Amino acid sequence: MTGPVRAMIALVMATAMYGAAYPVIAASVESVSPLSFTGWRFLAAAVIAVSLAFPTRALTWRDAWPGGLLLFAFAATSALALRSMMAGMVAVLVSVGFVIAPWVATALDRRRPSPWLVVASVLAFVGSTLITLPDGFGLSGGEVWVVPAALALALYVNDLRRIATAHQLVPLFGAQYTVAAIAGIVLSIVLGQVHLPSGSEIGALLGAGVGVLVAAMMVQLWARPQIGEARTAAIAALAPGFGVVWSAVFSTAPTTLQWFGAVIVVGSVVIATTRDGDILMAASITPSR
């Protein structure tokens, strides 16, 4: 078995871990504050990531805090959405952030969007509509949290696009995880929602934090130079699909219409992140899905 083949297999397994995080987090936030869970999750990831490669440069910490806050915003709003919406559908809908991200990039760079981005956007709209049809057009209740989650992801990808080439990635992500952890824990204390994890919650935190944000991220960074940015981004874009599968296996199965919508949205993300070059590099290294 050649190196690239091993890298692709490992990346598929890491992508499956990204998708598995959604039903794991959904089960945990039924009894734990999403803000508190998010803070502890990033703290667990930060401890390991910083231990692997401590961010010693002041520039790393300076550039890390905007991305860290955006990572926290993405993870926290996704967790809030998971309280009232099927885990697999949350995974799919928040991934639309990867379709929004190139629009942000073209606006910042003052360029016209590519035809591929227009196609991806139309597909994302159609797929998202099919997903939400069983509950009526649009989003309601806690489901509205998927909108700020997708926007936070889009902004994070653009921030990463801006700073990634100036940093070693593991120390950068470790610093971002630290910022996200502080934001989550402090905010949950201020709002009176802090909760010390115990029992099965610790396992969920380690799985969603260390397993996904560190282990899967390290596999992704290892595979990227062996198979290229486009293949890495395309495989990683399948994470929402795995989220739907894990959700169907361990929780609630989506309707046929939602399955169809999920396939369309995942396809739109693959197109947006691989055929439109604006965010290809950032999409191939983004550590959270």
Coordinates of C-alpha atoms in Angstrom, one line a residue:
M1 CA 0.0 0.0 0.0
T2 CA 1.5 3.3 -1.1
G3 CA 1.9 6.4 1.1
P4 CA -0.9 8.4 -0.6
V5 CA -3.3 5.5 -0.3
R6 CA -2.5 5.2 3.4
A7 CA -3.0 8.9 3.8
M8 CA -6.4 8.8 2.1
I9 CA -7.6 5.9 4.3
A10 CA -6.4 7.6 7.4
L11 CA -8.0 10.9 6.4
V12 CA -11.3 9.1 5.7
M13 CA -11.2 7.7 9.2
A14 CA -10.4 11.1 10.7
T15 CA -13.3 12.6 8.7
A16 CA -15.6 10.0 10.2
M17 CA -14.4 11.2 13.6
Y18 CA -15.4 14.8 12.7
G19 CA -18.8 13.5 11.8
A20 CA -19.2 11.4 15.0
A21 CA -18.6 14.5 17.1
Y22 CA -22.1 15.8 16.4
P23 CA -24.2 12.9 17.9
V24 CA -21.7 12.7 20.8
I25 CA -22.1 16.4 21.6
A26 CA -25.9 16.2 21.1
A27 CA -26.2 13.5 23.7
S28 CA -24.0 15.6 26.2
V29 CA -25.8 18.9 25.8
E30 CA -29.1 17.4 26.8
S31 CA -28.0 17.8 30.4
V32 CA -25.0 20.1 30.2
S33 CA -24.9 23.8 29.2
P34 CA -23.6 24.0 25.6
L35 CA -21.4 26.9 26.5
S36 CA -19.8 25.0 29.4
F37 CA -19.4 21.8 27.4
T38 CA -17.7 23.8 24.6
G39 CA -15.3 25.5 26.9
W40 CA -14.2 22.2 28.6
R41 CA -14.0 20.6 25.2
F42 CA -11.6 23.2 23.9
L43 CA -9.6 23.1 27.1
A44 CA -9.0 19.3 26.8
A45 CA -7.9 19.9 23.2
A46 CA -5.7 22.9 24.1
V47 CA -3.8 21.0 26.8
I48 CA -2.8 18.3 24.4
A49 CA -2.1 20.6 21.4
V50 CA 0.0 23.0 23.4
S51 CA 1.9 20.1 25.0
L52 CA 2.7 18.8 21.5
A53 CA 4.0 22.2 20.2
F54 CA 3.8 25.2 22.6
P55 CA 3.2 28.5 20.8
T56 CA 6.2 30.5 21.8
R57 CA 5.9 33.4 19.4
A58 CA 4.0 36.5 20.4
L59 CA 2.8 36.7 16.8
T60 CA 1.1 33.4 17.1
W61 CA -0.9 34.5 20.1
R62 CA -1.7 37.8 18.5
D63 CA -3.0 36.1 15.3
A64 CA -4.7 33.3 17.2
W65 CA -7.3 35.2 19.3
P66 CA -9.7 36.2 16.4
G67 CA -9.8 32.7 15.1
G68 CA -10.1 31.2 18.6
L69 CA -13.2 33.4 19.3
L70 CA -14.7 32.4 15.9
L71 CA -14.0 28.7 16.7
F72 CA -15.7 29.1 20.0
A73 CA -18.7 30.9 18.3
F74 CA -18.9 28.1 15.7
A75 CA -18.7 25.2 18.3
A76 CA -21.0 26.9 20.8
T77 CA -23.8 27.8 18.4
S78 CA -23.6 24.3 16.8
A79 CA -24.0 22.8 20.3
L80 CA -27.0 25.1 20.9
A81 CA -28.6 23.9 17.7
L82 CA -28.0 20.3 18.7
R83 CA -30.4 20.7 21.6
S84 CA -33.4 21.0 19.3
M85 CA -32.3 19.6 15.9
M86 CA -31.2 16.2 14.6
A87 CA -27.4 15.9 14.9
G88 CA -26.8 14.9 11.3
M89 CA -28.8 17.8 10.0
V90 CA -26.9 20.3 12.2
A91 CA -23.7 18.8 10.8
V92 CA -24.9 19.3 7.2
L93 CA -26.4 22.8 7.7
V94 CA -23.4 24.4 9.5
S95 CA -21.1 23.0 6.8
V96 CA -22.8 25.6 4.4
G97 CA -20.2 27.9 6.0
F98 CA -17.7 26.5 3.6
V99 CA -19.9 27.7 0.7
I100 CA -20.4 31.1 2.4
A101 CA -16.6 31.5 2.9
P102 CA -15.7 32.0 -0.8
W103 CA -18.3 34.8 -1.0
V104 CA -16.6 36.5 2.0
A105 CA -13.2 36.0 0.3
T106 CA -14.4 37.5 -3.0
A107 CA -15.9 40.5 -1.2
L108 CA -12.6 41.0 0.8
D109 CA -10.5 40.7 -2.4
R110 CA -13.0 42.7 -4.5
R111 CA -13.3 40.0 -7.2
R112 CA -16.2 38.4 -9.0
P113 CA -17.3 35.0 -7.7
S114 CA -16.4 32.1 -9.9
P115 CA -19.2 30.2 -11.8
W116 CA -18.4 27.1 -9.6
L117 CA -19.2 29.2 -6.5
V118 CA -22.6 30.2 -8.0
V119 CA -23.3 26.5 -8.7
A120 CA -22.3 25.5 -5.2
S121 CA -24.5 28.2 -3.7
V122 CA -27.5 27.1 -5.6
L123 CA -27.0 23.5 -4.6
A124 CA -26.5 24.5 -1.0
F125 CA -29.8 26.5 -1.0
V126 CA -31.7 23.6 -2.6
G127 CA -30.2 21.0 -0.2
S128 CA -30.8 23.1 2.9
T129 CA -34.4 23.7 1.8
L130 CA -35.0 20.0 1.4
I131 CA -33.6 19.3 4.9
T132 CA -35.9 21.8 6.6
L133 CA -39.0 21.0 4.6
P134 CA -40.3 18.4 7.1
D135 CA -40.6 21.1 9.7
G136 CA -41.9 23.7 7.2
F137 CA -39.9 26.3 5.3
G138 CA -37.2 28.0 7.1
L139 CA -35.8 27.5 10.6
S140 CA -37.5 27.9 13.9
G141 CA -36.8 27.8 17.6
G142 CA -33.3 26.6 18.5
E143 CA -32.7 25.6 14.9
V144 CA -31.8 29.2 14.1
W145 CA -28.5 28.6 15.8
V146 CA -27.2 26.9 12.6
V147 CA -27.2 30.3 10.9
P148 CA -24.6 32.0 13.2
A149 CA -22.7 28.7 13.3
A150 CA -22.3 28.7 9.5
L151 CA -21.4 32.4 9.5
A152 CA -18.8 31.8 12.2
L153 CA -17.3 29.0 10.2
A154 CA -17.1 31.1 7.1
L155 CA -15.4 33.9 8.9
Y156 CA -13.0 31.4 10.6
V157 CA -12.0 29.9 7.2
N158 CA -11.2 33.4 5.9
D159 CA -9.2 34.3 9.0
L160 CA -7.2 31.1 8.6
R161 CA -6.7 31.9 4.9
R162 CA -5.2 35.2 6.0
I163 CA -2.8 34.0 8.7
A164 CA -2.0 30.3 8.0
T165 CA 1.1 30.7 5.9
A166 CA 2.8 32.8 8.5
H167 CA 2.6 30.1 11.2
Q168 CA 3.3 26.5 12.1
L169 CA -0.1 25.1 12.3
V170 CA -0.1 22.9 15.4
P171 CA 1.1 25.8 17.7
L172 CA -1.4 28.1 16.0
F173 CA -4.3 25.7 16.6
G174 CA -3.2 25.1 20.2
A175 CA -3.3 28.9 20.8
Q176 CA -6.7 29.1 19.1
Y177 CA -8.1 26.3 21.2
T178 CA -6.8 28.0 24.4
V179 CA -8.6 31.2 23.4
A180 CA -11.8 29.3 22.7
A181 CA -11.5 27.4 26.0
I182 CA -11.1 30.6 28.0
A183 CA -14.1 32.2 26.1
G184 CA -16.3 29.3 26.8
I185 CA -15.4 28.8 30.5
V186 CA -15.5 32.5 31.3
L187 CA -18.8 33.1 29.5
S188 CA -20.4 30.1 31.2
I189 CA -19.3 31.4 34.6
V190 CA -20.7 34.8 33.9
L191 CA -24.0 33.4 32.8
G192 CA -24.1 31.0 35.7
Q193 CA -24.0 27.9 33.4
V194 CA -20.6 26.5 34.3
H195 CA -20.7 22.8 35.0
L196 CA -17.8 20.6 36.0
P197 CA -17.8 17.5 33.8
S198 CA -18.1 14.1 35.4
G199 CA -18.8 10.5 34.5
S200 CA -19.7 9.9 30.8
E201 CA -19.4 13.6 30.2
I202 CA -15.6 13.3 30.5
G203 CA -15.5 10.6 27.9
A204 CA -17.6 12.8 25.5
L205 CA -15.3 15.8 26.2
L206 CA -12.2 13.7 25.5
G207 CA -13.7 12.3 22.3
A208 CA -15.0 15.6 20.9
G209 CA -12.0 17.5 22.2
V210 CA -8.8 15.4 22.0
G211 CA -10.1 12.8 19.6
V212 CA -11.5 15.3 17.0
L213 CA -9.8 18.6 17.6
V214 CA -6.3 17.1 18.1
A215 CA -6.1 13.5 16.7
A216 CA -8.2 14.1 13.6
M217 CA -6.6 17.4 13.0
M218 CA -3.1 15.9 13.2
V219 CA -4.1 13.2 10.7
Q220 CA -5.5 15.8 8.4
L221 CA -2.2 17.9 8.5
W222 CA -0.2 14.7 8.0
A223 CA -2.2 13.6 5.0
R224 CA -2.4 17.0 3.3
P225 CA 1.2 17.1 1.8
Q226 CA 0.9 13.5 0.6
I227 CA -2.4 13.7 -1.3
G228 CA -2.6 17.5 -2.0
E229 CA -4.9 20.3 -0.9
A230 CA -7.8 19.5 -3.2
R231 CA -8.1 15.8 -2.2
T232 CA -7.7 16.7 1.5
A233 CA -10.4 19.4 1.3
A234 CA -12.7 17.0 -0.7
I235 CA -12.4 14.2 1.8
A236 CA -12.8 16.5 4.8
A237 CA -15.9 17.9 3.2
L238 CA -17.6 14.5 3.7
A239 CA -17.6 15.0 7.5
P240 CA -21.3 16.2 7.5
G241 CA -22.2 13.0 5.6
F242 CA -20.6 10.9 8.3
G243 CA -22.5 13.0 10.8
V244 CA -25.8 12.0 9.2
V245 CA -24.8 8.3 9.1
W246 CA -23.7 8.3 12.8
S247 CA -26.9 10.2 13.8
A248 CA -29.1 7.6 11.9
V249 CA -27.3 4.7 13.6
F250 CA -27.3 6.0 17.2
S251 CA -30.2 8.4 17.3
T252 CA -32.8 9.4 14.8
A253 CA -32.8 8.5 11.1
P254 CA -33.5 11.4 8.7
T255 CA -36.3 11.3 6.1
T256 CA -35.7 10.3 2.5
L257 CA -36.0 14.0 1.6
Q258 CA -33.4 15.0 4.3
W259 CA -31.0 12.3 3.0
F260 CA -31.3 13.7 -0.5
G261 CA -30.9 17.3 0.8
A262 CA -27.8 16.2 2.8
V263 CA -26.2 14.7 -0.3
I264 CA -26.8 17.9 -2.2
V265 CA -25.3 20.1 0.5
V266 CA -22.3 17.9 0.9
G267 CA -21.8 18.1 -2.8
S268 CA -22.0 21.8 -2.7
V269 CA -19.3 22.0 0.0
V270 CA -17.0 19.7 -2.1
I271 CA -17.5 22.0 -5.1
A272 CA -17.0 25.2 -3.1
T273 CA -13.8 24.0 -1.4
T274 CA -12.1 22.3 -4.3
R275 CA -13.2 24.0 -7.6
D276 CA -13.2 27.5 -6.3
G277 CA -9.6 28.4 -5.3
D278 CA -10.3 31.2 -2.9
I279 CA -10.5 29.0 0.3
L280 CA -8.9 25.8 -0.9
M281 CA -5.8 26.0 1.3
A282 CA -7.8 27.0 4.4
A283 CA -10.4 24.3 3.8
S284 CA -7.7 21.7 3.6
I285 CA -6.4 22.5 7.1
T286 CA -9.5 23.7 9.0
P287 CA -9.4 21.7 12.3
S288 CA -13.1 21.9 13.1
R289 CA -16.1 20.7 10.9

